[in-house]
Short mmCIF file of C-alpha atoms in Angstrom, two decimals:
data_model
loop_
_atom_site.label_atom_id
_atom_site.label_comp_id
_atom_site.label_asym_id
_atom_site.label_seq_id
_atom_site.Cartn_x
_atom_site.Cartn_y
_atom_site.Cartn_z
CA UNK A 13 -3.91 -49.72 -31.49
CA UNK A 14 -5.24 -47.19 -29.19
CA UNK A 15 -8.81 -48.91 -29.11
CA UNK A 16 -6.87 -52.00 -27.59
CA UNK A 17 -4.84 -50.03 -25.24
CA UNK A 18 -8.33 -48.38 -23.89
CA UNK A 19 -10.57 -51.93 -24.08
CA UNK A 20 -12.47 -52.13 -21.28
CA UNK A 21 -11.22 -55.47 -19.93
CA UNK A 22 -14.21 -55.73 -17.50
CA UNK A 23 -17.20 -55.63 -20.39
CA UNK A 24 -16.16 -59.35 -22.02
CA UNK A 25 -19.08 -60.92 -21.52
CA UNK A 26 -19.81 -64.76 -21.27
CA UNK A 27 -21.01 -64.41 -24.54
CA UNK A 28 -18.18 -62.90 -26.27
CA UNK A 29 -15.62 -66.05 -24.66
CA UNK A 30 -17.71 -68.72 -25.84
CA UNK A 31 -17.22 -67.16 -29.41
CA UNK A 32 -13.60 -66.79 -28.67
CA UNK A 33 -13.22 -70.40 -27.20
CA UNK A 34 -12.43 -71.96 -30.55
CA UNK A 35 -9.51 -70.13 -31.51
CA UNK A 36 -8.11 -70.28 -27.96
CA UNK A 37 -8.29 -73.84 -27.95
CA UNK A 38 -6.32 -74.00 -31.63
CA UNK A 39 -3.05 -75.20 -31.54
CA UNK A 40 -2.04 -72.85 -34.43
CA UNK A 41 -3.36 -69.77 -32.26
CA UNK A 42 -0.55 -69.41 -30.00
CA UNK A 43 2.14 -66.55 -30.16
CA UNK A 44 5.12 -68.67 -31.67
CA UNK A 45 3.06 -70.35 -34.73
CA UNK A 46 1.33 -66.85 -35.33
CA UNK A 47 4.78 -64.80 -35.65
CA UNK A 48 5.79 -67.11 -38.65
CA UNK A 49 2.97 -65.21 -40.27
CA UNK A 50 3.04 -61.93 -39.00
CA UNK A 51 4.69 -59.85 -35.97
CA UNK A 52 1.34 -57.66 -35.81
CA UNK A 53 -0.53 -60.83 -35.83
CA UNK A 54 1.66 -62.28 -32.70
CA UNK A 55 1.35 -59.19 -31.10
CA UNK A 56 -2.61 -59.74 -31.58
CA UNK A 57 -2.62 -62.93 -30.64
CA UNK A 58 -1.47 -62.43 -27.27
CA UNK A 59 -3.61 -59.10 -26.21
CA UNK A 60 -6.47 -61.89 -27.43
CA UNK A 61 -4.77 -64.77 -25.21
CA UNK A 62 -4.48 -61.72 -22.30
CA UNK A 63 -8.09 -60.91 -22.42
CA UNK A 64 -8.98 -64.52 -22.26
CA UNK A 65 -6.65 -65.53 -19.18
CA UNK A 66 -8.05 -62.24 -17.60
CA UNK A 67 -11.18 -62.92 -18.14
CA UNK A 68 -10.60 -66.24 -16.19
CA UNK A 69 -9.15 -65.06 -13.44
CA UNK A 70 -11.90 -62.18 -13.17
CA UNK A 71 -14.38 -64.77 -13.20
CA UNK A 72 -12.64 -66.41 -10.02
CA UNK A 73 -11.70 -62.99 -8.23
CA UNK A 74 -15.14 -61.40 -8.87
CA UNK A 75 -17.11 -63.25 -6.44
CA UNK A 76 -14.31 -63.35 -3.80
CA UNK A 77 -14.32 -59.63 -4.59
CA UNK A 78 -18.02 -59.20 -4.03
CA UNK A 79 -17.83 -61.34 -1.04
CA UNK A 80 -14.54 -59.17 0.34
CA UNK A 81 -17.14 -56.02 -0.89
CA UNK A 82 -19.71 -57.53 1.48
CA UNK A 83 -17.42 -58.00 4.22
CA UNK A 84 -16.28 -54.77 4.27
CA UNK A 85 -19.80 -53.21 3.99
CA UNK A 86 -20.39 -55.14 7.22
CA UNK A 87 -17.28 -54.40 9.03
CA UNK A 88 -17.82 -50.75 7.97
CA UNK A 89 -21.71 -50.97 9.83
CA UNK A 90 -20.01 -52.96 12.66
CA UNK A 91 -17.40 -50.37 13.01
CA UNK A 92 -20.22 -47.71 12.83
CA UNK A 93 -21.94 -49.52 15.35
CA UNK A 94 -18.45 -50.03 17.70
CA UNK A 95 -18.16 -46.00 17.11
CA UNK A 96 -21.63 -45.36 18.66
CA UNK A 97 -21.58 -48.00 21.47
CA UNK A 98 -18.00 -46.62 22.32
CA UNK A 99 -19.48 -42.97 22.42
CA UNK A 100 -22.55 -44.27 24.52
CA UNK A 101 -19.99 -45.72 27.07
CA UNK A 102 -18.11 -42.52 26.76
CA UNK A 103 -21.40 -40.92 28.18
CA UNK A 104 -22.24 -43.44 30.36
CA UNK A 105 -19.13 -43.32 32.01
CA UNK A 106 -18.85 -39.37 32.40
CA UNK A 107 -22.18 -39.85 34.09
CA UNK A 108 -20.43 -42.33 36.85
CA UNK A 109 -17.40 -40.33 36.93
CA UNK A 110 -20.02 -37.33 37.96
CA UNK A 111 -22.24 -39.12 39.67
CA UNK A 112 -18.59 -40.43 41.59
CA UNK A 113 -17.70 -37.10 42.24
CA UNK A 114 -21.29 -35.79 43.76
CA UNK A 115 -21.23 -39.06 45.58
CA UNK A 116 -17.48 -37.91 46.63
CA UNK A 117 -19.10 -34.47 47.78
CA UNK A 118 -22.69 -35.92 49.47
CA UNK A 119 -19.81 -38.05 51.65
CA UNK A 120 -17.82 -35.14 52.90
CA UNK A 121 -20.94 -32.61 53.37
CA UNK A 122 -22.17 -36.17 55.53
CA UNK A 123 -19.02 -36.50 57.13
CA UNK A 124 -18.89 -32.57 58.30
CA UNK A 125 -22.83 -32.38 59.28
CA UNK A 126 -21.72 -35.94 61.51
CA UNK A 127 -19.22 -34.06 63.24
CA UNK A 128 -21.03 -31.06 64.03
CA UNK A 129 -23.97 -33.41 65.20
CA UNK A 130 -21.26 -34.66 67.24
CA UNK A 131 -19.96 -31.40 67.99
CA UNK A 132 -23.58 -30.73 69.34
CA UNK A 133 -24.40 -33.47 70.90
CA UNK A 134 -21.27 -33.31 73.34
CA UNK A 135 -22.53 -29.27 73.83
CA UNK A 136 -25.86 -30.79 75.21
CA UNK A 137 -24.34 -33.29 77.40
CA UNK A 138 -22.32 -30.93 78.72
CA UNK A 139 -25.07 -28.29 78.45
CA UNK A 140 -27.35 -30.83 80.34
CA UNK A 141 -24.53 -31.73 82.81
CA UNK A 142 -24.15 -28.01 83.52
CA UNK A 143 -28.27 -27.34 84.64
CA UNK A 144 -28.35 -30.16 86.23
CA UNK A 145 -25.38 -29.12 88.41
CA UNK A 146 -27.47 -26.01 88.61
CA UNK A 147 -30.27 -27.06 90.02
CA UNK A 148 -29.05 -28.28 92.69
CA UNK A 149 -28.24 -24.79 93.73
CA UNK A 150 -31.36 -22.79 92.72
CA UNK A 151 -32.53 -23.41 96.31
CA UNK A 152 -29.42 -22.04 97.94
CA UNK A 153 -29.37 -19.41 95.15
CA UNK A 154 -32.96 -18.22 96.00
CA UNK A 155 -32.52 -18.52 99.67
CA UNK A 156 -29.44 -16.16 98.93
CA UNK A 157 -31.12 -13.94 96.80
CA UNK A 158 -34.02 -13.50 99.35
CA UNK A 159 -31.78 -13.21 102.31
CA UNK A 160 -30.00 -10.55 100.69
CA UNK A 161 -33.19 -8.39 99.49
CA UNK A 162 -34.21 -8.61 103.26
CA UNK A 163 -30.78 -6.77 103.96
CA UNK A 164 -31.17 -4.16 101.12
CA UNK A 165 -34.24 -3.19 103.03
CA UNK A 166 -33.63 -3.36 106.28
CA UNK A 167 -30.14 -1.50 105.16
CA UNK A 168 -31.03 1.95 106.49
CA UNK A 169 -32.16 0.42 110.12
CA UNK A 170 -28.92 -1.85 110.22
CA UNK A 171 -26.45 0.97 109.81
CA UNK A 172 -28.31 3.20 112.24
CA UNK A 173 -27.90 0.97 115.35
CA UNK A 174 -24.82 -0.36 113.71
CA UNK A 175 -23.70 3.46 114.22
CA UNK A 176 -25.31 3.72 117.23
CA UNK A 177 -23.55 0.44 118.88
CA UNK A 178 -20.41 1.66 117.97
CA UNK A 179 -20.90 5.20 119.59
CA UNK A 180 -23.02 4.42 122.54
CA UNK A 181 -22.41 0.85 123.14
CA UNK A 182 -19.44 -0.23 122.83
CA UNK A 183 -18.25 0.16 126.71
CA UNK A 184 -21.60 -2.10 127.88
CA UNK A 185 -21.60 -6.07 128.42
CA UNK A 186 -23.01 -8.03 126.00
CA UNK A 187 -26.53 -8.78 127.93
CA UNK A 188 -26.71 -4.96 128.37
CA UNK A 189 -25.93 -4.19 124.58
CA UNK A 190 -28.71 -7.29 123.26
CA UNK A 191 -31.31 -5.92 125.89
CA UNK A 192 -31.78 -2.01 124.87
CA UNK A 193 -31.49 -2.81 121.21
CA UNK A 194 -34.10 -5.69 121.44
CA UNK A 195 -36.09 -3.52 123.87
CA UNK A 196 -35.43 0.23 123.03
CA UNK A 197 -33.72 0.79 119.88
CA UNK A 198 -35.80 -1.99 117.47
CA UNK A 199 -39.10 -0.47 118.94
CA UNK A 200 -38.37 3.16 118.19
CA UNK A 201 -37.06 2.44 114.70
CA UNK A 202 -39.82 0.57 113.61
CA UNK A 203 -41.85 3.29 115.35
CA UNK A 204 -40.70 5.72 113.08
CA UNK A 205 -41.28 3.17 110.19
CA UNK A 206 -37.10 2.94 109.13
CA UNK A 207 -36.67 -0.68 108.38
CA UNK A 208 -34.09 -3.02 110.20
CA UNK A 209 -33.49 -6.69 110.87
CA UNK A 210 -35.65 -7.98 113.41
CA UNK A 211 -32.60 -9.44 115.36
CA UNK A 212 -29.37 -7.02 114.62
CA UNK A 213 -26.05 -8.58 115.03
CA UNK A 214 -23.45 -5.79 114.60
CA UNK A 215 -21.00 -8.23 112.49
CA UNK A 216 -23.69 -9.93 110.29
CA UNK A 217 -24.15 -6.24 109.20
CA UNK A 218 -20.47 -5.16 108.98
CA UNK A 219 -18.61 -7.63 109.27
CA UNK A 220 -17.64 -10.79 106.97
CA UNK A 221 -19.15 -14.05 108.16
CA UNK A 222 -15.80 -15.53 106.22
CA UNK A 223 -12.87 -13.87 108.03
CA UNK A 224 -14.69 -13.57 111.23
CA UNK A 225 -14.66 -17.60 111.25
#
């Protein structure tokens, strides 16, 4: 009894149903003629009867079982290869999401250098503007300059007949006053090698051209 509780149901072979075939197809071997003989033989005669219809249906479910085997060995490679294609567009798209966020960066660093290029560029317009505004004054700038360096050295003369006009002078006409400093005081200055303005004029040296006029 154990030995048939254990049988391997899977090792009947081709073989061993053709031998069995006979008695299957016997009229007298079926459960409810075989109980009129024996209990233990009914009980036989159906574990037989059960290893026969299993057989039968093993027969049909093996290759649909082999074929589901199949299947599954190729959806287990296609899901192998879905895993690695999904983890190479998992790369792949990390790359463009950093290569997205350098490109982000490269724009803003563009956009700031474009606005300090700006930034510049209006500084040398306005830079440009500016010297040539300028230049138009260098000449009245260097006639300045060299008009005053003239006075710094003829300073000491100036404020010597300047002093003198307003001691000595300043009861005289104005022909009187022009002739003994054009014909006296000049002449003696220079003599004693003090420099002065070759034509003095008493408020050009201290006086204010400005609030004179």
């Amino acid at each position: 009894l154990n030995t048939l509780e254990h049988y391997n149901r899977d090792s009947v072979s081709d073989k061993l149903i053709d031998r069995l075939q006979p008695f299957i197809n016997d009229p007298k071997f079926v459960p409810n003629v075989v109980k009129t003989a024996s209990s233990a033989a009914e009980g036989l005669c159906k574990w037989v009867r059960a290893i026969y219809n299993y057989y039968l249906v093993a027969k049909d479910v093996r290759p649909k079982q082999a074929a589901a085997g199949q299947a599954q060995e190729q959806l287990d490679e296609l899901n192998a290869e879905l895993t690695r294609k999904i983890e190479k567009l998992n790369e792949v798209e990390a790359k463009v999401n950093q290569l997205n966020r350098k490109y982000a960066a490269i724009n803003v660093e563009k956009d700031n250098l474009q606005h300090e290029i700006n930034n510049c560029r209006l500084k040398i317009e306005r830079a440009l503007k500016l010297t040539e505004g300028l230049s138009g004054q260098r000449g009245r700038w260097e006639s300045g300059a060299k008009r005053l360096k003239e006075e710094f050295e003829n300073l000491l003369g100036d404020i010597l007949m300047s002093a003198g006009f307003i001691s000595y002078l300043g009861s005289f006409t104005g022909r009187y006053r022009e002739d003994i400093i054009k014909k006296s005081w000049i002449p003696n200055i220079k003599v004693n090698e003090l420099p002065c303005s070759p034509s003095f004029l008493l408020k050009k040296t201290l006086g204010d051209e400005v609030q004179i006029q």
